[in-house]
Amino acid sequence: MLLADKTVIVSGVGPGLGHEVAAACVREGARVVLGARTEANLAGCAAAVDPGGSRSAYRAVDIRDDEQCAALAALAAERFGGIDAVVHVAALDTIAGGVEGADLAEWQPALDINLLGTLRMTQACLPALKASAEARGDSSVVMIGTQASVAPPAQEQRAAYSASKGALVTAMYSLAHELGPDGVRVNTVQPGWMWGPKVEQYVTWAAKSEGVAPEVVRGRLEERMPLRRMAQDGDVAETAVFFASERARAITGQCLLVNAGEVMR
């Protein structure tokens, strides 16, 4: 198992990618500490991925708050003795539109969550991550970015989301240099379209709006992908698990697109 006897914090646990990351971590032998703003989502995820309750813990947390981030990190230390990896899934992607005519003050929540919140949660975990790296020789920070930060879709402008995630990639490069001497690796997974609850809702909405079957909308998306099939939330979760594991012990400061080949770099 890739994460045997490791403790992993997963932030931003909802019904989609966060849940899949937690499930994959437990399957690969990890203990998971789950954080999100909605406690009901956390309780449901913990019950699903760890019915016995011995390998999971959770706490409601808003990653815009220093004390709440510190409390989630402390929960991991108190319950399981430390932190070996952090996977940052929490994100805000609901601010639509481009730059021209935008009220840039409305971008602040995206920056506060996607960039500063991720860094705040990382800060809270650093003492434990460094201690784990010293003891085991390796620890890991995994950020979930987006394909849109390198190839924003022309048909759907979400400049605030793309810009905040692009800034997070730049921060990742700095962190990889800063934390590398302490044995802490920092990498980013960049998904494109992911078949999961959010994309399924979009496809259903678009199909209804256009008066076509959902398969038509999904097929239109997938024909742009060399593999002719959309990545699933679980595929992105598997990549995050790889980055968190010692199989990736020589990899830091890297971005990996998980997008069925839609964008290649």
XYZ file of N, CA and C in Angstrom:
795
model
N 0.840 -1.196 0.000
C 0.000 0.000 0.000
C 0.874 1.244 0.000
N 0.520 2.215 -0.814
C 1.386 3.370 -1.042
C 1.534 4.265 0.178
N 0.516 4.299 1.028
C 0.536 5.232 2.162
C 0.442 4.495 3.494
N 0.978 3.315 3.553
C 0.877 2.514 4.772
C 1.422 3.265 5.980
N 0.610 3.349 7.025
C 0.975 3.958 8.307
C 1.281 5.450 8.226
N 0.829 6.103 7.175
C 0.993 7.554 7.082
C -0.300 8.254 7.486
N -0.153 9.504 7.927
C -1.305 10.339 8.258
C -1.397 11.462 7.247
N -2.562 11.589 6.628
C -2.769 12.561 5.552
C -3.926 13.489 5.922
N -3.689 14.782 5.858
C -4.767 15.756 5.972
C -5.332 16.011 4.585
N -6.642 15.991 4.474
C -7.322 16.330 3.220
C -8.238 17.508 3.505
N -7.954 18.650 2.881
C -8.799 19.828 3.086
C -9.776 19.964 1.925
N -10.956 20.490 2.202
C -11.948 20.693 1.156
C -12.703 19.429 0.809
N -13.119 18.681 1.814
C -13.795 17.404 1.586
C -15.283 17.647 1.331
N -15.694 17.340 0.114
C -17.100 17.405 -0.261
C -17.493 16.095 -0.906
N -18.585 16.077 -1.670
C -19.043 14.827 -2.271
C -18.253 14.385 -3.489
N -17.361 15.236 -4.014
C -16.631 14.927 -5.234
C -15.196 14.528 -4.985
N -14.257 15.378 -5.447
C -12.841 15.041 -5.409
C -12.316 14.830 -3.995
N -12.718 15.682 -3.049
C -12.239 15.518 -1.683
C -12.577 14.149 -1.118
N -13.792 13.692 -1.382
C -14.212 12.361 -0.928
C -13.351 11.284 -1.582
N -13.107 11.423 -2.894
C -12.317 10.416 -3.605
C -10.873 10.372 -3.095
N -10.307 11.536 -2.779
C -8.946 11.561 -2.234
C -8.916 10.841 -0.886
N -9.888 11.141 -0.025
C -9.932 10.493 1.285
C -10.065 8.981 1.145
N -10.937 8.542 0.249
C -11.155 7.104 0.052
C -9.891 6.428 -0.467
N -9.211 7.071 -1.414
C -7.990 6.486 -1.969
C -6.887 6.414 -0.918
N -6.788 7.436 -0.081
C -5.761 7.431 0.974
C -5.991 6.289 1.956
N -7.236 6.104 2.391
C -7.539 5.025 3.337
C -7.281 3.668 2.689
N -7.702 3.520 1.442
C -7.459 2.259 0.731
C -5.978 1.934 0.654
N -5.137 2.969 0.544
C -3.704 2.759 0.433
C -3.002 2.734 1.790
N -3.773 2.606 2.864
C -3.195 2.362 4.177
C -3.044 3.556 5.084
N -3.493 4.731 4.650
C -3.303 5.947 5.447
C -4.392 6.126 6.488
N -4.052 6.930 7.482
C -5.040 7.518 8.383
C -5.345 8.905 7.824
N -6.604 9.308 7.810
C -6.963 10.584 7.191
C -7.595 11.511 8.223
N -7.233 12.777 8.095
C -7.833 13.831 8.905
C -8.483 14.798 7.932
N -9.791 14.922 8.028
C -10.591 15.603 7.016
C -11.013 16.976 7.491
N -10.930 17.956 6.592
C -11.364 19.307 6.922
C -12.223 19.884 5.819
N -13.250 20.627 6.200
C -14.118 21.353 5.269
C -15.010 22.244 6.115
N -15.704 23.147 5.463
C -16.573 24.049 6.221
C -17.870 23.374 6.672
N -18.315 22.345 5.950
C -19.599 21.716 6.235
C -19.383 20.417 7.000
N -19.756 20.403 8.264
C -19.495 19.233 9.104
C -20.253 18.005 8.629
N -21.450 18.200 8.053
C -22.221 17.051 7.574
C -21.474 16.317 6.459
N -20.809 17.060 5.580
C -20.006 16.424 4.530
C -18.863 15.624 5.129
N -18.245 16.174 6.157
C -17.132 15.488 6.803
C -17.586 14.193 7.465
N -18.684 14.268 8.191
C -19.195 13.088 8.872
C -19.579 11.997 7.877
N -20.216 12.405 6.785
C -20.611 11.440 5.775
C -19.420 10.789 5.105
N -18.405 11.576 4.801
C -17.209 11.032 4.166
C -16.481 10.085 5.109
N -16.310 10.491 6.355
C -15.606 9.640 7.320
C -16.318 8.304 7.494
N -17.642 8.339 7.575
C -18.403 7.102 7.745
C -18.275 6.197 6.526
N -18.190 6.808 5.330
C -18.118 6.026 4.099
C -16.744 5.399 3.899
N -15.686 6.164 4.155
C -14.335 5.659 3.851
C -13.734 4.868 5.003
N -14.268 5.064 6.210
C -13.705 4.412 7.404
C -14.836 4.055 8.361
N -15.651 3.057 8.013
C -16.831 2.736 8.823
C -16.508 2.455 10.288
N -15.359 1.895 10.559
C -15.002 1.589 11.949
C -14.552 2.796 12.744
N -14.157 3.856 12.054
C -13.761 5.087 12.729
C -12.373 5.104 13.316
N -11.586 4.058 13.079
C -10.257 3.993 13.699
C -9.178 4.693 12.871
N -9.475 4.967 11.604
C -8.446 5.529 10.719
C -8.831 6.901 10.183
N -9.775 7.551 10.839
C -10.196 8.873 10.353
C -10.568 9.779 11.519
N -10.431 11.059 11.265
C -10.874 12.099 12.187
C -11.266 13.288 11.326
N -12.095 14.156 11.854
C -12.485 15.323 11.048
C -12.810 16.501 11.961
N -12.748 17.663 11.346
C -13.062 18.898 12.058
C -13.502 19.939 11.038
N -14.567 20.647 11.341
C -15.000 21.744 10.480
C -13.943 22.845 10.507
N -13.577 23.322 9.316
C -12.513 24.327 9.242
C -12.745 25.231 8.041
N -12.531 26.503 8.251
C -12.500 27.490 7.188
C -11.042 27.867 7.007
N -10.454 27.539 5.857
C -9.013 27.729 5.696
C -8.618 29.201 5.551
N -9.585 30.100 5.645
C -9.257 31.530 5.694
C -8.909 31.974 7.106
N -9.023 31.069 8.081
C -8.830 31.403 9.483
C -7.616 30.671 10.042
N -6.647 31.420 10.543
C -5.413 30.823 11.072
C -5.681 29.827 12.188
N -6.526 30.206 13.125
C -6.756 29.353 14.289
C -7.440 28.050 13.896
N -8.356 28.111 12.945
C -9.035 26.887 12.515
C -8.077 25.954 11.775
N -7.185 26.518 10.976
C -6.160 25.693 10.317
C -5.253 25.031 11.355
N -4.840 25.798 12.341
C -3.991 25.253 13.404
C -4.706 24.140 14.165
N -6.018 24.300 14.364
C -6.781 23.291 15.093
C -6.868 21.982 14.309
N -6.986 22.062 12.978
C -7.027 20.836 12.174
C -5.674 20.128 12.214
N -4.598 20.889 12.115
C -3.261 20.293 12.220
C -3.057 19.665 13.600
N -3.540 20.335 14.636
C -3.395 19.806 15.995
C -4.194 18.515 16.174
N -5.361 18.432 15.530
C -6.168 17.215 15.606
C -5.396 16.030 15.040
N -4.703 16.236 13.924
C -3.918 15.154 13.329
C -2.822 14.693 14.286
N -2.158 15.649 14.917
C -1.082 15.301 15.854
C -1.629 14.587 17.086
N -2.753 15.078 17.604
C -3.322 14.493 18.821
C -3.869 13.093 18.567
N -4.538 12.911 17.436
C -5.190 11.630 17.167
C -4.216 10.582 16.629
N -3.306 11.003 15.748
C -2.478 10.024 15.057
C -0.975 10.263 15.185
N -0.575 11.303 15.919
C 0.831 11.484 16.228
C 1.645 12.332 15.277
N 1.026 12.832 14.213
C 1.793 13.667 13.293
C 1.085 13.834 11.966
N 1.803 14.398 10.999
C 1.273 14.612 9.649
C 2.377 14.243 8.663
N 2.057 13.349 7.730
C 3.018 12.941 6.714
C 2.751 13.583 5.356
N 1.507 13.971 5.115
C 1.167 14.599 3.837
C -0.097 15.433 4.014
N -0.204 16.444 3.172
C -1.404 17.280 3.116
C -1.836 17.360 1.663
N -3.108 17.106 1.412
C -3.668 17.261 0.065
C -4.705 18.377 0.127
N -4.433 19.447 -0.619
C -5.292 20.631 -0.601
C -6.312 20.566 -1.741
N -7.555 20.258 -1.398
C -8.619 20.185 -2.401
C -9.514 21.425 -2.347
N -9.577 22.087 -1.215
C -10.486 23.221 -1.028
C -10.283 24.267 -2.112
N -11.387 24.732 -2.701
C -11.299 25.718 -3.780
C -12.631 26.439 -3.946
N -12.555 27.649 -4.479
C -13.738 28.426 -4.854
C -13.654 28.692 -6.347
N -14.639 28.199 -7.101
C -14.585 28.339 -8.555
C -15.876 28.918 -9.139
N -16.613 29.673 -8.336
C -17.943 30.126 -8.751
C -17.979 31.552 -9.281
N -16.836 32.244 -9.293
C -16.825 33.636 -9.759
C -16.637 33.629 -11.275
N -17.651 34.069 -11.997
C -17.646 34.000 -13.460
C -17.159 35.311 -14.065
N -16.730 35.218 -15.340
C -16.390 36.411 -16.098
C -14.906 36.626 -16.248
N -14.574 37.629 -17.099
C -13.188 37.973 -17.353
C -12.755 39.184 -16.550
N -11.776 39.904 -17.072
C -11.203 41.052 -16.369
C -11.904 42.353 -16.746
N -12.184 42.531 -18.025
C -12.802 43.777 -18.468
C -14.165 43.966 -17.807
N -14.310 45.075 -17.140
C -15.573 45.392 -16.483
C -15.810 44.672 -15.176
N -14.864 43.844 -14.746
C -15.050 43.082 -13.502
C -14.872 43.978 -12.286
N -15.628 43.692 -11.249
C -15.377 44.301 -9.942
C -14.321 43.430 -9.272
N -13.092 43.883 -9.290
C -11.996 43.045 -8.801
C -12.096 42.751 -7.312
N -12.873 43.550 -6.588
C -13.095 43.241 -5.173
C -13.802 41.901 -5.017
N -14.574 41.516 -6.033
C -15.280 40.239 -5.975
C -14.336 39.050 -6.172
N -13.111 39.332 -6.611
C -12.122 38.262 -6.748
C -11.512 37.857 -5.408
N -11.655 38.695 -4.401
C -10.959 38.463 -3.137
C -11.254 37.098 -2.519
N -12.515 36.634 -2.501
C -12.752 35.303 -1.919
C -11.981 34.185 -2.620
N -11.847 34.286 -3.954
C -11.085 33.261 -4.673
C -9.618 33.278 -4.259
N -9.066 34.460 -4.121
C -7.669 34.566 -3.676
C -7.519 34.096 -2.236
N -8.489 34.464 -1.374
C -8.412 34.100 0.037
C -8.464 32.592 0.238
N -9.244 31.904 -0.582
C -9.384 30.453 -0.426
C -8.355 29.706 -1.257
N -8.328 29.962 -2.558
C -7.517 29.151 -3.461
C -6.018 29.350 -3.254
N -5.616 30.582 -2.982
C -4.191 30.871 -2.791
C -3.830 30.956 -1.312
N -4.345 31.984 -0.646
C -3.918 32.240 0.732
C -4.404 31.153 1.692
N -5.600 30.629 1.478
C -6.092 29.569 2.348
C -5.242 28.317 2.257
N -4.858 27.959 1.033
C -3.989 26.794 0.852
C -2.650 27.005 1.538
N -2.086 28.196 1.398
C -0.806 28.485 2.045
C -0.945 28.559 3.561
N -2.072 29.067 4.026
C -2.308 29.145 5.476
C -2.373 27.732 6.073
N -3.093 26.826 5.387
C -3.199 25.458 5.881
C -1.839 24.772 5.824
N -1.068 25.068 4.784
C 0.284 24.510 4.694
C 1.144 24.992 5.850
N 1.093 26.286 6.140
C 1.854 26.836 7.274
C 1.544 26.098 8.560
N 0.257 25.846 8.799
C -0.153 25.196 10.047
C 0.420 23.789 10.169
N 0.638 23.135 9.017
C 1.114 21.752 9.029
C 2.628 21.617 8.976
N 3.338 22.713 8.718
C 4.774 22.615 8.469
C 5.582 21.992 9.609
N 5.352 22.367 10.873
C 6.161 21.724 11.917
C 6.030 20.204 11.913
N 4.816 19.708 11.745
C 4.605 18.253 11.725
C 5.166 17.622 10.463
N 5.036 18.300 9.331
C 5.586 17.771 8.082
C 7.104 17.672 8.154
N 7.747 18.701 8.718
C 9.202 18.668 8.850
C 9.644 17.557 9.803
N 8.878 17.379 10.881
C 9.215 16.315 11.824
C 9.078 14.945 11.161
N 8.038 14.777 10.342
C 7.856 13.511 9.637
C 8.994 13.260 8.663
N 9.389 14.311 7.930
C 10.480 14.165 6.971
C 11.787 13.802 7.680
N 12.000 14.383 8.846
C 13.218 14.071 9.602
C 13.213 12.624 10.065
N 12.029 12.146 10.480
C 11.930 10.785 10.999
C 11.906 9.733 9.890
N 11.211 10.043 8.791
C 11.000 9.048 7.733
C 11.816 9.317 6.478
N 12.327 10.542 6.369
C 13.061 10.912 5.170
C 12.212 11.512 4.069
N 10.915 11.721 4.333
C 10.043 12.228 3.274
C 8.716 12.686 3.861
N 8.203 13.819 3.363
C 6.820 14.215 3.591
C 6.387 15.048 2.395
N 5.086 15.332 2.291
C 4.599 15.845 1.022
C 3.435 16.804 1.182
N 3.440 17.846 0.340
C 2.303 18.743 0.179
C 1.822 18.585 -1.256
N 0.542 18.298 -1.418
C -0.049 18.123 -2.748
C -1.150 19.152 -2.923
N -1.009 19.987 -3.941
C -2.012 21.006 -4.235
C -2.829 20.564 -5.448
N -4.117 20.801 -5.384
C -4.966 20.549 -6.542
C -5.141 21.866 -7.286
N -4.546 21.941 -8.464
C -4.655 23.134 -9.293
C -5.733 22.968 -10.339
N -5.490 23.489 -11.522
C -6.460 23.366 -12.605
C -5.783 23.557 -13.944
N -6.243 22.841 -14.928
C -5.798 23.044 -16.304
C -6.047 24.482 -16.748
N -7.094 25.100 -16.189
C -7.463 26.459 -16.595
C -6.393 27.490 -16.254
N -5.467 27.150 -15.360
C -4.408 28.109 -15.036
C -3.351 28.182 -16.132
N -3.284 27.167 -16.985
C -2.338 27.184 -18.098
C -3.033 27.297 -19.449
N -4.307 26.946 -19.514
C -5.064 27.010 -20.768
C -6.514 27.344 -20.456
N -6.798 28.602 -20.109
C -8.172 28.981 -19.769
C -9.112 28.715 -20.944
N -10.265 28.109 -20.692
C -11.191 27.819 -21.797
C -11.789 29.099 -22.369
N -11.762 29.222 -23.691
C -12.260 30.434 -24.338
C -13.761 30.577 -24.171
N -14.467 29.451 -24.061
C -15.919 29.503 -24.049
C -16.506 29.776 -22.662
N -15.685 29.713 -21.640
C -16.202 29.912 -20.272
C -15.154 30.655 -19.461
N -15.319 31.959 -19.343
C -14.322 32.754 -18.638
C -14.533 32.672 -17.123
N -13.466 32.240 -16.444
C -13.435 32.244 -14.977
C -12.054 32.743 -14.581
N -11.833 34.019 -14.907
C -10.503 34.585 -14.743
C -10.039 34.570 -13.290
N -10.940 34.808 -12.337
C -10.550 34.829 -10.925
C -10.032 33.469 -10.486
N -10.721 32.423 -10.871
C -10.308 31.062 -10.517
C -8.968 30.723 -11.164
N -8.857 30.989 -12.491
C -7.627 30.672 -13.204
C -6.438 31.429 -12.621
N -6.634 32.732 -12.338
C -5.541 33.553 -11.826
C -5.110 33.100 -10.432
N -6.068 32.787 -9.571
C -5.727 32.371 -8.209
C -4.991 31.041 -8.208
N -5.403 30.128 -9.070
C -4.723 28.839 -9.150
C -3.360 28.971 -9.832
N -3.260 29.910 -10.785
C -1.954 30.161 -11.390
C -0.969 30.712 -10.376
N -1.455 31.611 -9.510
C -0.599 32.145 -8.449
C -0.174 31.037 -7.487
N -1.060 30.071 -7.279
C -0.725 28.958 -6.387
C 0.418 28.116 -6.962
N 0.443 27.951 -8.274
C 1.543 27.220 -8.909
C 2.871 27.937 -8.662
N 2.864 29.262 -8.820
C 4.084 30.026 -8.558
C 4.517 29.880 -7.103
N 3.539 29.904 -6.193
C 3.855 29.697 -4.778
C 4.435 28.306 -4.551
N 3.917 27.321 -5.296
C 4.441 25.956 -5.170
C 5.920 25.898 -5.509
N 6.332 26.595 -6.594
C 7.743 26.602 -6.960
C 8.593 27.155 -5.819
N 8.129 28.250 -5.225
C 8.876 28.847 -4.116
C 8.937 27.907 -2.922
N 7.802 27.286 -2.609
C 7.767 26.364 -1.474
C 8.661 25.152 -1.699
N 8.691 24.652 -2.930
C 9.532 23.487 -3.214
C 10.998 23.804 -2.934
N 11.436 25.008 -3.307
C 12.808 25.429 -2.993
C 12.996 25.610 -1.489
N 12.015 26.254 -0.855
C 12.136 26.583 0.569
C 12.138 25.344 1.451
N 11.280 24.384 1.130
C 11.079 23.240 2.016
C 11.890 22.013 1.616
N 12.448 22.027 0.420
C 13.221 20.880 -0.029
C 14.349 20.483 0.919
N 15.121 21.434 1.428
C 16.195 21.057 2.362
C 15.696 20.369 3.625
N 14.419 20.562 3.962
C 13.845 19.898 5.137
C 13.201 18.558 4.782
N 13.285 18.171 3.499
C 12.724 16.893 3.092
C 11.239 16.926 2.766
N 10.668 18.125 2.656
C 9.238 18.264 2.363
C 9.073 18.558 0.873
N 8.366 17.707 0.159
C 8.126 17.881 -1.269
C 6.809 18.638 -1.498
N 6.729 19.398 -2.589
C 5.527 20.174 -2.906
C 5.243 20.035 -4.400
N 4.075 19.510 -4.739
C 3.696 19.285 -6.128
C 2.232 19.657 -6.360
N 1.868 19.793 -7.627
C 0.505 20.182 -7.984
C -0.081 19.230 -9.023
N -1.298 18.800 -8.785
C -2.085 18.049 -9.765
C -3.013 19.047 -10.454
N -3.009 19.046 -11.791
C -3.827 19.993 -12.544
C -4.882 19.237 -13.349
N -6.087 19.109 -12.819
C -7.143 18.423 -13.564
C -7.714 19.307 -14.668
N -8.206 18.653 -15.715
C -9.066 19.310 -16.678
C -10.507 18.997 -16.304
N -11.301 18.646 -17.293
C -12.659 18.189 -16.994
C -12.582 16.889 -16.206
N -13.331 16.792 -15.117
C -13.369 15.590 -14.286
C -14.804 15.125 -14.149
N -15.060 13.881 -14.508
C -16.416 13.370 -14.335
C -16.652 13.066 -12.862
N -17.522 13.834 -12.267
C -17.886 13.743 -10.862
C -19.126 14.584 -10.659
N -19.552 14.793 -9.425
C -20.815 15.495 -9.184
C -20.925 16.858 -9.861
N -19.876 17.686 -9.818
C -19.972 19.032 -10.386
C -20.126 18.997 -11.896
N -19.297 18.208 -12.569
C -19.368 18.147 -14.030
C -20.652 17.449 -14.465
N -21.070 16.455 -13.717
C -22.337 15.784 -14.041
C -23.498 16.772 -13.971
N -23.490 17.642 -12.958
C -24.528 18.676 -12.863
C -24.464 19.632 -14.050
N -23.243 20.032 -14.433
C -23.091 20.932 -15.582
C -23.621 20.286 -16.856
N -23.266 19.033 -17.099
C -23.698 18.339 -18.311
C -25.216 18.219 -18.348
N -25.809 17.906 -17.205
C -27.274 17.803 -17.136
C -27.922 19.155 -17.436
N -27.362 20.222 -16.849
C -27.891 21.569 -17.085
C -27.754 21.975 -18.548
N -26.563 21.759 -19.122
C -26.321 22.147 -20.517
C -27.218 21.365 -21.463
N -27.396 20.079 -21.189
C -28.257 19.264 -22.045
C -29.698 19.755 -22.012
N -30.164 20.095 -20.821
C -31.528 20.603 -20.680
C -31.672 21.948 -21.386
N -30.673 22.805 -21.268
C -30.712 24.126 -21.904
C -30.746 24.020 -23.425
N -30.016 23.033 -23.953
C -29.917 22.873 -25.405
C -30.976 21.946 -25.980
N -31.689 21.257 -25.115
C -32.692 20.318 -25.592
C -32.103 19.072 -26.219
N -30.957 18.620 -25.692
C -30.306 17.415 -26.213
C -30.072 16.444 -25.061
N -29.657 15.245 -25.405
C -29.356 14.248 -24.382
C -28.035 14.582 -23.695
N -27.896 14.257 -22.408
C -26.623 14.510 -21.716
C -25.427 13.876 -22.424
N -25.642 12.720 -23.070
C -24.547 12.056 -23.768
C -23.983 12.914 -24.895
N -24.831 13.771 -25.490
C -24.372 14.650 -26.562
C -23.402 15.685 -26.001
N -23.752 16.276 -24.874
C -22.883 17.287 -24.262
C -21.578 16.654 -23.803
N -21.675 15.517 -23.138
C -20.447 14.852 -22.680
C -19.577 14.439 -23.861
N -20.199 13.921 -24.912
C -19.448 13.509 -26.088
C -18.722 14.669 -26.743
N -19.357 15.843 -26.748
C -18.734 17.037 -27.322
C -17.477 17.430 -26.550
N -17.528 17.259 -25.241
C -16.351 17.542 -24.425
C -15.256 16.515 -24.664
N -15.646 15.259 -24.718
C -14.652 14.186 -24.788
C -14.003 14.062 -26.159
N -14.656 14.550 -27.200
C -14.032 14.453 -28.519
C -12.818 15.373 -28.657
N -12.653 16.313 -27.712
C -11.460 17.159 -27.712
C -10.269 16.460 -27.051
N -10.506 15.318 -26.449
C -9.484 14.626 -25.674
C -8.943 13.449 -26.466
N -7.633 13.334 -26.617
C -7.077 12.210 -27.366
C -7.560 10.843 -26.872
N -7.767 10.688 -25.581
C -8.237 9.403 -25.063
C -9.725 9.187 -25.294
N -10.420 10.254 -25.731
C -11.866 10.194 -25.997
C -12.667 9.741 -24.781
N -12.139 10.016 -23.622
C -12.886 9.775 -22.392
C -12.404 10.767 -21.350
N -13.313 11.208 -20.548
C -12.999 12.208 -19.537
C -12.377 11.554 -18.306
N -11.372 12.208 -17.744
C -10.858 11.745 -16.454
C -11.960 11.824 -15.413
N -11.885 10.972 -14.433
C -12.850 10.978 -13.343
C -12.209 11.549 -12.086
N -13.060 11.944 -11.133
C -12.534 12.431 -9.856
C -11.528 11.441 -9.274
N -11.842 10.153 -9.412
C -10.960 9.132 -8.864
C -9.591 9.100 -9.515
N -9.508 9.446 -10.815
C -8.215 9.482 -11.489
C -7.327 10.574 -10.902
N -7.935 11.710 -10.611
C -7.182 12.819 -10.005
C -6.753 12.437 -8.588
N -7.635 11.772 -7.862
C -7.303 11.323 -6.512
C -6.114 10.359 -6.526
N -6.080 9.456 -7.503
C -4.968 8.503 -7.592
C -3.641 9.234 -7.805
N -3.672 10.297 -8.605
C -2.452 11.066 -8.850
C -1.996 11.769 -7.577
N -2.957 12.314 -6.826
C -2.625 12.958 -5.558
C -1.991 11.961 -4.587
N -2.527 10.739 -4.554
C -1.966 9.701 -3.684
C -0.526 9.380 -4.093
N -0.289 9.285 -5.398
C 1.078 9.029 -5.868
C 2.026 10.119 -5.387
N 1.653 11.390 -5.568
C 2.512 12.485 -5.125
C 2.741 12.441 -3.614
N 1.744 12.008 -2.860
C 1.873 11.948 -1.402
C 2.729 10.780 -0.942
N 2.937 9.816 -1.813
C 3.632 8.593 -1.422
C 5.132 8.694 -1.647
N 5.856 7.742 -1.070
C 7.307 7.709 -1.247
C 7.710 7.232 -2.633
N 6.747 6.772 -3.440
C 7.045 6.459 -4.842
C 7.464 7.723 -5.596
N 7.042 8.883 -5.064
C 7.370 10.163 -5.697
C 8.451 10.900 -4.920
N 9.278 10.184 -4.184
C 10.206 10.809 -3.239
C 11.260 11.681 -3.910
N 11.469 11.537 -5.226
C 12.433 12.391 -5.929
C 11.738 13.460 -6.767
N 10.437 13.662 -6.544
C 9.669 14.610 -7.351
C 9.208 15.769 -6.477
N 9.601 16.974 -6.845
C 9.098 18.167 -6.157
C 9.100 19.332 -7.140
N 8.212 20.296 -6.883
C 8.115 21.474 -7.733
C 7.547 21.181 -9.109
N 6.691 20.160 -9.222
C 6.187 19.740 -10.522
C 4.658 19.857 -10.601
N 4.181 20.113 -11.821
C 2.749 20.114 -12.124
C 2.461 18.950 -13.061
N 1.403 18.217 -12.802
C 1.020 17.099 -13.657
C -0.431 17.265 -14.079
N -0.640 17.431 -15.383
C -1.983 17.554 -15.936
C -2.647 16.174 -15.964
N -3.872 16.107 -15.458
C -4.666 14.869 -15.508
C -5.932 15.231 -16.272
N -5.901 15.025 -17.590
C -6.940 15.628 -18.440
C -7.238 14.831 -19.700
N -6.843 13.548 -19.733
C -7.054 12.697 -20.916
C -6.398 13.276 -22.152
N -5.395 14.159 -21.970
C -4.623 14.686 -23.075
C -5.192 15.922 -23.732
N -6.244 16.523 -23.154
C -6.881 17.674 -23.789
C -5.895 18.823 -24.004
N -5.047 19.080 -23.014
C -3.971 20.057 -23.125
C -2.677 19.324 -22.817
N -1.667 19.518 -23.659
C -0.381 18.846 -23.450
C 0.701 19.896 -23.279
N 1.618 19.634 -22.327
C 2.724 20.552 -22.075
C 3.995 19.761 -21.831
